[in-house]
Coordinates of C-alpha atoms and ligand atoms in Angstrom, one line a residue:
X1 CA -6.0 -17.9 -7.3
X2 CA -9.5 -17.6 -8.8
X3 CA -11.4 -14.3 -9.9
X4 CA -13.9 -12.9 -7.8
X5 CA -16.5 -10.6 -9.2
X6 CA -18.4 -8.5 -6.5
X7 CA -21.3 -6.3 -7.4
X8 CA -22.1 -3.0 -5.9
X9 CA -25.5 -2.5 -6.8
X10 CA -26.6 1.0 -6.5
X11 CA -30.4 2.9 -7.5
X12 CA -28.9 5.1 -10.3
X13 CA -25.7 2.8 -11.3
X14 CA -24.9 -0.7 -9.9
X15 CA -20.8 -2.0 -11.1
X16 CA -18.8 -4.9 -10.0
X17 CA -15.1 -5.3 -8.0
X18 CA -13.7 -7.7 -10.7
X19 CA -10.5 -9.4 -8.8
X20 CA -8.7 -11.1 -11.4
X21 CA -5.1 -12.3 -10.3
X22 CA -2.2 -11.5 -13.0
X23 CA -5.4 -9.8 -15.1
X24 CA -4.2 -6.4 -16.2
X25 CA -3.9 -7.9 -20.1
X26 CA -7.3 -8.2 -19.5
X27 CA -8.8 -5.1 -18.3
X28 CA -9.5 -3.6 -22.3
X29 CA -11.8 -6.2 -22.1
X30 CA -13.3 -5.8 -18.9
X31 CA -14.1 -2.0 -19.4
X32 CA -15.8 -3.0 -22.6
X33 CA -18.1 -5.7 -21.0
X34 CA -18.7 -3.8 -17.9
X35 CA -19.5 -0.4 -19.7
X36 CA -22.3 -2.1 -21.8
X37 CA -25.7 -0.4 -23.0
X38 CA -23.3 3.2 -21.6
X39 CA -22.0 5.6 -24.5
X40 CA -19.0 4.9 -24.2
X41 CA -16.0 7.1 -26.4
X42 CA -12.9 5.7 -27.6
X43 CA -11.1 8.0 -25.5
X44 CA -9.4 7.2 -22.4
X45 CA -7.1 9.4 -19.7
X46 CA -4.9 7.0 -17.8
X47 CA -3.7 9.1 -14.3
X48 CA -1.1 7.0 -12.3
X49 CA 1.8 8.0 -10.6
X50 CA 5.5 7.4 -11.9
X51 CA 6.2 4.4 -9.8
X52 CA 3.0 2.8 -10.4
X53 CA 3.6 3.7 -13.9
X54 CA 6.6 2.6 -14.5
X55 CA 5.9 -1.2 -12.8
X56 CA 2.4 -1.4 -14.6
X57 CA 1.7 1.3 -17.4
X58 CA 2.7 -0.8 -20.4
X59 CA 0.5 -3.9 -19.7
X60 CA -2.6 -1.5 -18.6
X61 CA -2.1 0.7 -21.8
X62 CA -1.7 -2.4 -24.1
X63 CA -4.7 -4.1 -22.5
X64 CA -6.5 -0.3 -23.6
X65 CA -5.3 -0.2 -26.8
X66 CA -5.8 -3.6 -28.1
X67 CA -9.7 -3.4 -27.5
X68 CA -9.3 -0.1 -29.9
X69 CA -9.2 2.6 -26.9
X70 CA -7.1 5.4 -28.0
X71 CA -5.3 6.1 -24.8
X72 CA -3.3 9.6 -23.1
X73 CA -1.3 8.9 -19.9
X74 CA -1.3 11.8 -17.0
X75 CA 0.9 11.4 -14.4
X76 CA 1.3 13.4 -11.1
X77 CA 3.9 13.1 -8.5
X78 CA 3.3 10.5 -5.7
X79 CA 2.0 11.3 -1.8
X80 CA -1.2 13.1 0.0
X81 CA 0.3 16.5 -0.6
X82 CA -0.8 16.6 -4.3
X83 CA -3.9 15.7 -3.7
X84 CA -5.3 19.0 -5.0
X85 CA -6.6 21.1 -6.9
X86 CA -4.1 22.1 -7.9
X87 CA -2.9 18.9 -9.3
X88 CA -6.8 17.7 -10.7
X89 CA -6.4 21.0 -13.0
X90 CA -3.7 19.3 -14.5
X91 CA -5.5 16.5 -15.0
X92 CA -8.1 19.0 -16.4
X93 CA -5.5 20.4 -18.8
X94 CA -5.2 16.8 -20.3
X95 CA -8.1 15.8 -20.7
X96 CA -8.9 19.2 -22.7
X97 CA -5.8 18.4 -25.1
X98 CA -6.6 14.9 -25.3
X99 CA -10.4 15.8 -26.2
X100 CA -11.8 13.7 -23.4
X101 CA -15.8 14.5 -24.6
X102 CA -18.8 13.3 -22.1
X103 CA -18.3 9.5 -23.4
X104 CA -14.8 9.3 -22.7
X105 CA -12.9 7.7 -19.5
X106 CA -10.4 8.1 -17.3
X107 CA -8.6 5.5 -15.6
X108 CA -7.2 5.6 -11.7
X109 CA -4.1 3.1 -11.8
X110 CA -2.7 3.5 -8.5
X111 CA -3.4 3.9 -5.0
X112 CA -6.1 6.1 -2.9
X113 CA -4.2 9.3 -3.9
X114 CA -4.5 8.6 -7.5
X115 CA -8.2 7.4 -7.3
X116 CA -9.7 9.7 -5.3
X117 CA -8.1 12.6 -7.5
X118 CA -9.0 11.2 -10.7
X119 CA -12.8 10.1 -9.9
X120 CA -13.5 14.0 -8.4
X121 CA -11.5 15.2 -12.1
X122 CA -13.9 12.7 -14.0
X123 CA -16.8 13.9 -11.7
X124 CA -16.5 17.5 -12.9
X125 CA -15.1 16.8 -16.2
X126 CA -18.1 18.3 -18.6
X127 CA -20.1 17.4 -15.1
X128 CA -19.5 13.8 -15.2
X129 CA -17.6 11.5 -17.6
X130 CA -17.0 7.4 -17.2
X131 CA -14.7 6.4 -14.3
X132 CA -12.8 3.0 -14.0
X133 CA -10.6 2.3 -10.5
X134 CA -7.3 0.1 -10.4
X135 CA -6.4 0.0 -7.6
X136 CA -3.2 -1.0 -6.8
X137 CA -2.3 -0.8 -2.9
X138 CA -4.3 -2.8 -0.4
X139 CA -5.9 0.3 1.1
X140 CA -7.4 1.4 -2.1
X141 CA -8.5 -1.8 -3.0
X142 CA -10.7 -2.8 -0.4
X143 CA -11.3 1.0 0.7
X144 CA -10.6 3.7 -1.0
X145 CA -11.7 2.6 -4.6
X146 CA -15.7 1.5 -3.8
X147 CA -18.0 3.7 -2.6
X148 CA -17.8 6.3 -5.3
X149 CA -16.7 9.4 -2.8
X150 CA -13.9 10.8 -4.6
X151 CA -12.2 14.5 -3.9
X152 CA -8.8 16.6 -2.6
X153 CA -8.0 18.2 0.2
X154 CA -8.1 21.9 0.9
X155 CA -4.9 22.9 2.8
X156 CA -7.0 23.2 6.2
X157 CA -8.5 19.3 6.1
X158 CA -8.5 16.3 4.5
X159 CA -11.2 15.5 1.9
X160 CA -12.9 18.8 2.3
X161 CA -13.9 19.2 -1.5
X162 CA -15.4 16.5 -3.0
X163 CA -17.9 14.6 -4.9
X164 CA -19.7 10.9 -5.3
X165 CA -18.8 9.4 -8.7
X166 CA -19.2 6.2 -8.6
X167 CA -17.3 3.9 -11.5
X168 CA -17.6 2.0 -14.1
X169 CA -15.4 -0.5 -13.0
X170 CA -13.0 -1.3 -9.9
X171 CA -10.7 -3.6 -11.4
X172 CA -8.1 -5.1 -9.0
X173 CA -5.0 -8.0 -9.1
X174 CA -4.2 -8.8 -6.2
X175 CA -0.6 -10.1 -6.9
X176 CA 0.7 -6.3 -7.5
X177 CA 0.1 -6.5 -3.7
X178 CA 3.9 -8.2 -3.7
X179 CA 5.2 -4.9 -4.6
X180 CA 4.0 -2.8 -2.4
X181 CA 6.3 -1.6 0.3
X182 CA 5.4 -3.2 3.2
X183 CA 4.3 -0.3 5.9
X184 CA 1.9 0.3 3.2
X185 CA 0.8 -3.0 3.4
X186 CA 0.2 -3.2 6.7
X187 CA -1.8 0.6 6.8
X188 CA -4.2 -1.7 4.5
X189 CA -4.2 -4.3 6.6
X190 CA -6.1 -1.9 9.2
X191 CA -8.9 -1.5 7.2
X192 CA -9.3 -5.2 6.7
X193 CA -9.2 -6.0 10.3
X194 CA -12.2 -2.9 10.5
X195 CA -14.1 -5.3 8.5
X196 CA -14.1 -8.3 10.5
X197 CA -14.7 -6.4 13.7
X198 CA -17.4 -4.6 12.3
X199 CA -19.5 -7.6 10.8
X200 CA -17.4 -10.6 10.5
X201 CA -16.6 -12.8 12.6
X202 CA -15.9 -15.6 10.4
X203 CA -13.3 -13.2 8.2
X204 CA -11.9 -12.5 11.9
X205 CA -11.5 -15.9 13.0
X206 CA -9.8 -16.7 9.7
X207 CA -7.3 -13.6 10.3
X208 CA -6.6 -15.1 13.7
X209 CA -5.8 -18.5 12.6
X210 CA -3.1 -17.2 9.9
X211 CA 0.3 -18.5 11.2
X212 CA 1.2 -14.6 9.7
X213 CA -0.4 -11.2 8.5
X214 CA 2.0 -8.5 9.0
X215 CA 4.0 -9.5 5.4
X216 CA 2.3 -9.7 1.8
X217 CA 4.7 -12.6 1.1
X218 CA 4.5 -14.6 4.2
X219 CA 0.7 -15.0 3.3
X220 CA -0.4 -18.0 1.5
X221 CA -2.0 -16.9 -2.2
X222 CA -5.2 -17.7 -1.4
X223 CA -5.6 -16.2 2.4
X224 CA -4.5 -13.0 0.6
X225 CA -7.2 -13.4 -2.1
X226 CA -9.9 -13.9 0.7
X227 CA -8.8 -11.1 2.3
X228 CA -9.3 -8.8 -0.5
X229 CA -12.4 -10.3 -1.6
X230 CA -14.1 -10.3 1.7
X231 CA -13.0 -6.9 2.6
X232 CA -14.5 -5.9 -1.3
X233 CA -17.6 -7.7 0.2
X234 CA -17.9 -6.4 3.2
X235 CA -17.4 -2.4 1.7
X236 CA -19.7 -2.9 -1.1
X237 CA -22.4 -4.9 1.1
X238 CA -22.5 -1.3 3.3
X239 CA -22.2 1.2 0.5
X240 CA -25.3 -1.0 -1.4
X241 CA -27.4 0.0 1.7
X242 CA -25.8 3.1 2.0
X243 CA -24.3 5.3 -1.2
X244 CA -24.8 8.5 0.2
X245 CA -23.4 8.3 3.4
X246 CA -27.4 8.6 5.1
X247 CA -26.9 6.3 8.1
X248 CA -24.9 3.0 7.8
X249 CA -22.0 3.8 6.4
X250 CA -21.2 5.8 9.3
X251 CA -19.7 2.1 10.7
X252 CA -16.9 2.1 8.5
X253 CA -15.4 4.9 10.3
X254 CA -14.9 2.1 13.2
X255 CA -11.3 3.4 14.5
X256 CA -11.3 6.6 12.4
X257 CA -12.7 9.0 14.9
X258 CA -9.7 8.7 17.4
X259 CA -8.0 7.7 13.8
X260 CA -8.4 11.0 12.3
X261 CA -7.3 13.3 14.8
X262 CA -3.8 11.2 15.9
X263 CA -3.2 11.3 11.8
X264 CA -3.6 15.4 11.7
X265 CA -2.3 15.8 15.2
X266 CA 0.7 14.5 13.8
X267 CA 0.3 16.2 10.4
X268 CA -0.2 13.2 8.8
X269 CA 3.6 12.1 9.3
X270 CA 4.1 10.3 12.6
X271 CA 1.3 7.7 11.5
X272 CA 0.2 6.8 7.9
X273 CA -4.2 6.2 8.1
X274 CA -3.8 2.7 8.7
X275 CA -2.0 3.0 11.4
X276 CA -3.7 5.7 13.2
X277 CA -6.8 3.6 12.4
X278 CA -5.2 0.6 14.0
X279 CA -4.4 2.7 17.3
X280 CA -8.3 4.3 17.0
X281 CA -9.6 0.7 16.8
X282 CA -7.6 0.0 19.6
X283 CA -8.8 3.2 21.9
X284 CA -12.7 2.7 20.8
X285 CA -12.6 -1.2 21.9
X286 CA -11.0 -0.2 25.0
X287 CA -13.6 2.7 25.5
X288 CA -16.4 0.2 24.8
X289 CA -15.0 -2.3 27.5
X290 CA -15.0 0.7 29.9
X291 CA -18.5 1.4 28.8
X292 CA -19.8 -2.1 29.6
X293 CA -20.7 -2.6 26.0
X294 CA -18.5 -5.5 25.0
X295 CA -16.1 -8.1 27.1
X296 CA -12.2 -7.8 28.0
X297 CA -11.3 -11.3 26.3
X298 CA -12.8 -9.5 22.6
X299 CA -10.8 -6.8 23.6
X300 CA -7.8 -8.4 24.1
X301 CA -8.7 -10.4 20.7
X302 CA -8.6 -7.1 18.7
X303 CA -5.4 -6.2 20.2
X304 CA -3.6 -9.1 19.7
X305 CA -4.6 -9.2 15.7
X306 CA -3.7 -5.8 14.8
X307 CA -0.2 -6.8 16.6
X308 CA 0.1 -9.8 14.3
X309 CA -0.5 -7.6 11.8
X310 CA 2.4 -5.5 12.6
X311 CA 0.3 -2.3 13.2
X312 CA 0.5 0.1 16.4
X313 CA -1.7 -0.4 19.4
X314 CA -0.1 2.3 20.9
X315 CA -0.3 5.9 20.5
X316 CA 2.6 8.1 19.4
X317 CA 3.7 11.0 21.7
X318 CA 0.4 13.3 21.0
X319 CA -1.1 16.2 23.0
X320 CA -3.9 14.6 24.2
X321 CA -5.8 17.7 24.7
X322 CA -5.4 18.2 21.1
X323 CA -7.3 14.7 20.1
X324 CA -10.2 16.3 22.2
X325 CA -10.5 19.4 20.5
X326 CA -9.8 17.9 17.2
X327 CA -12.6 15.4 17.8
X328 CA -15.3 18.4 18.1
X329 CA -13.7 19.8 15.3
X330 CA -13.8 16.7 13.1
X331 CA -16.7 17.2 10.6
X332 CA -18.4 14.1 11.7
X333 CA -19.4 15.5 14.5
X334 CA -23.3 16.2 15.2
X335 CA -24.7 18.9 17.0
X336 CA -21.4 19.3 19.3
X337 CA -21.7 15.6 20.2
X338 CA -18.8 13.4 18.9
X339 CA -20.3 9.9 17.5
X340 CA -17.8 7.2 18.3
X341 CA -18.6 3.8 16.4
X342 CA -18.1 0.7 19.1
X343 CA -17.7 -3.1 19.4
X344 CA -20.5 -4.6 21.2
X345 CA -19.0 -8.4 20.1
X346 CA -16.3 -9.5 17.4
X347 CA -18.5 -8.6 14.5
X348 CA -21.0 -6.5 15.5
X349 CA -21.1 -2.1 16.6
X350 CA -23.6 0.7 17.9
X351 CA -23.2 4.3 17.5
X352 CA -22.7 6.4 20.5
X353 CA -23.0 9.9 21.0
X354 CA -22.2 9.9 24.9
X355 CA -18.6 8.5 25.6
X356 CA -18.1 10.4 28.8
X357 CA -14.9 12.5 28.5
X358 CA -13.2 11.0 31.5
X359 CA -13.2 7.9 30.1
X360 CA -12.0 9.3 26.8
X361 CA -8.6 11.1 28.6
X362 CA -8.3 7.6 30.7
X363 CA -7.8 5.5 27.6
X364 CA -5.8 8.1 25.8
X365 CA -3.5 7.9 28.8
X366 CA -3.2 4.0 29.0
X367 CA -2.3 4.3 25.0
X368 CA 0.4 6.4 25.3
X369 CA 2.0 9.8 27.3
X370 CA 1.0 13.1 26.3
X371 CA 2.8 15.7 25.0
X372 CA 1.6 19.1 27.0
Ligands
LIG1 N1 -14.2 6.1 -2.2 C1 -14.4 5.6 -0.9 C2 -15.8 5.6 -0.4 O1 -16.7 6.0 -1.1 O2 -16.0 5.2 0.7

């Protein structure tokens, strides 16, 4: 495997995606090259998660420490429900007994959880302090960990209280993917199909010629490092043209519309996000069929690579009267319209605002019986 470095090149503060297999002894010196011309302190928070921790903390703090950061560990327990406020004052009370001043950093080693927690602590922290993402599942490496939108949830939705902070640095190694348990794997593995339907149809193509993608170790090194890169690619090529969300970014939520209200339906149990995003990629290519905008065969395509992928193209048993209200509910919705991103080929969507609701309840029911 090679290393990749991507740039995300912003108005205010452009970074890279440095992929760097088997690299974590050489993040110290990443942070240092990357953070040039910035005041940057000697200080550094380091928020992970005990497992993360425990498989990667000594090589990440010895990296730190060799380059002459002086570095405090936080860690909070795994899973969505700490994502907080709750838990980010924690983080708060560290970094005010560590002395984290305005040119100090913290560092997200772990998964969306983790990095979406510590950048919206690091956003507030004295109003704004240096950020660095290490991602460490799939997900957060080609999702969750560019863009700069960090934040919590508030007990009644996802995400409700947040910021954009963007970092310093997203460093990732893609070989602690071998780790990761493999439904999580997969649930990353939606996103990265998101990609190719949305603009690639190369990257899609490639996908569909892998002999297998539904295993981390059944994929060949250097497939898995194109997939990661490409995916970095494809997210930092949007959020360039996009950081604050103004108009195209709004195609990354491909299969998160239907996505978001199975996940909460279900409260967030009966599908993890990747999944529900593989069944909402799923429901918005058949709703484009049904609409005329793109053909059966790219349909069928879609379906038959999120299978290989070992993701559901099936819904769970949901009240389907439920996705309805939650989709006018969602907070993506526009003047009582719900805006549903669609296929129009492999590689290419539009923006709709006027998916008629019959056809909506008609591919809800093809996916899967409701619960009434
Ligand atoms: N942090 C994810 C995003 O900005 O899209």
């Amino acid at each position: 495997m090679r290393q990749s470095v991507i740039s995300v090149a912003l108005p205010d503060q452009s970074y890279n995606i440095a992929i760097v297999p088997n690299g974590f002894d050489q993040l110290g010196n990443w942070v240092i090259v990357q953070a040039e011309g910035v005041n940057l302190g000697r200080q550094i928070l380091l928020v992970s998660n005990p497992a993360i921790f425990k498989l990667y903390g000594d090589r990440v703090v010895a990296s730190l420490t060799k380059v002459g950061f002086i570095v405090a560990v936080h860690l909070i327990p795994a899973g969505e429900q700490h994502k907080t406020l709750a838990s980010v004052q924690k983080i708060y009370d560290s970094a005010l007994k560590h002395r984290l001043e305005r040119s100090s950093t913290m560092v997200a080693l772990g998964g969306g959880v983790v990095g979406d927690m510590t950048g919206f602590a690091a956003s507030t922290w004295l109003r704004g302090i240096n950020f660095v993402q290490v991602p460490t599942s799939l997900l957060a490496m080609v999702d969750a960990s560019i863009g700069g939108k960090t934040g919590v949830n508030h007990p009644k939705g996802k995400n409700l209280i947040g910021a954009f902070h963007q970092p310093r640095l997203v460093f990732i190694d893609p070989l602690v993917l071998q780790t990761l348990p493999r439904r999580e794997f997969r649930a990353g593995m939606a996103e990265v199909i998101k990609y190719g339907v949305i603009g690639s149809p190369g990257f899609f193509e490639q996908m569909e010629a892998a002999e297998k993608l539904s295993d981390v170790q059944s994929i060949a090194p250097e497939l898995l490092e194109s997939i990661v890169v490409q995916s970095c690619q494809a997210k930092a090529d949007v959020v360039s043209q996009d950081e604050k969300e103004a108009g195209l970014r709004a195609i990354l939520n491909y299969g998160h519309t239907i996505g978001h209200a199975v996940e909460s339906l279900g409260n967030y149990q009966d599908l993890n996000h990747g999944e529900a995003v593989a069944v909402g990629m799923v429901a918005a290519g058949r709703i484009a069929a049904g609409m005329g905008l793109w053909d059966q065969e790219n349909c069928d395509r879609q379906e038959a690579l999120i299978t290989k992928a070992g993701l559901p193209v099936t819904l769970p048993v949901v009240d389907h009267g439920g996705i309805v209200t939650a989709l006018l509910s969602d907070k993506k919705v526009k003047a009582g319209k719900v805006r549903f991103v669609l296929p129009t080929a492999i590689g290419a969507v539009v923006i709709r605002d006027d998916v008629p609701e019959n056809l909506l309840r008609s591919v809800l029911a093809e996916l899967g019986e409701s619960l009434e």
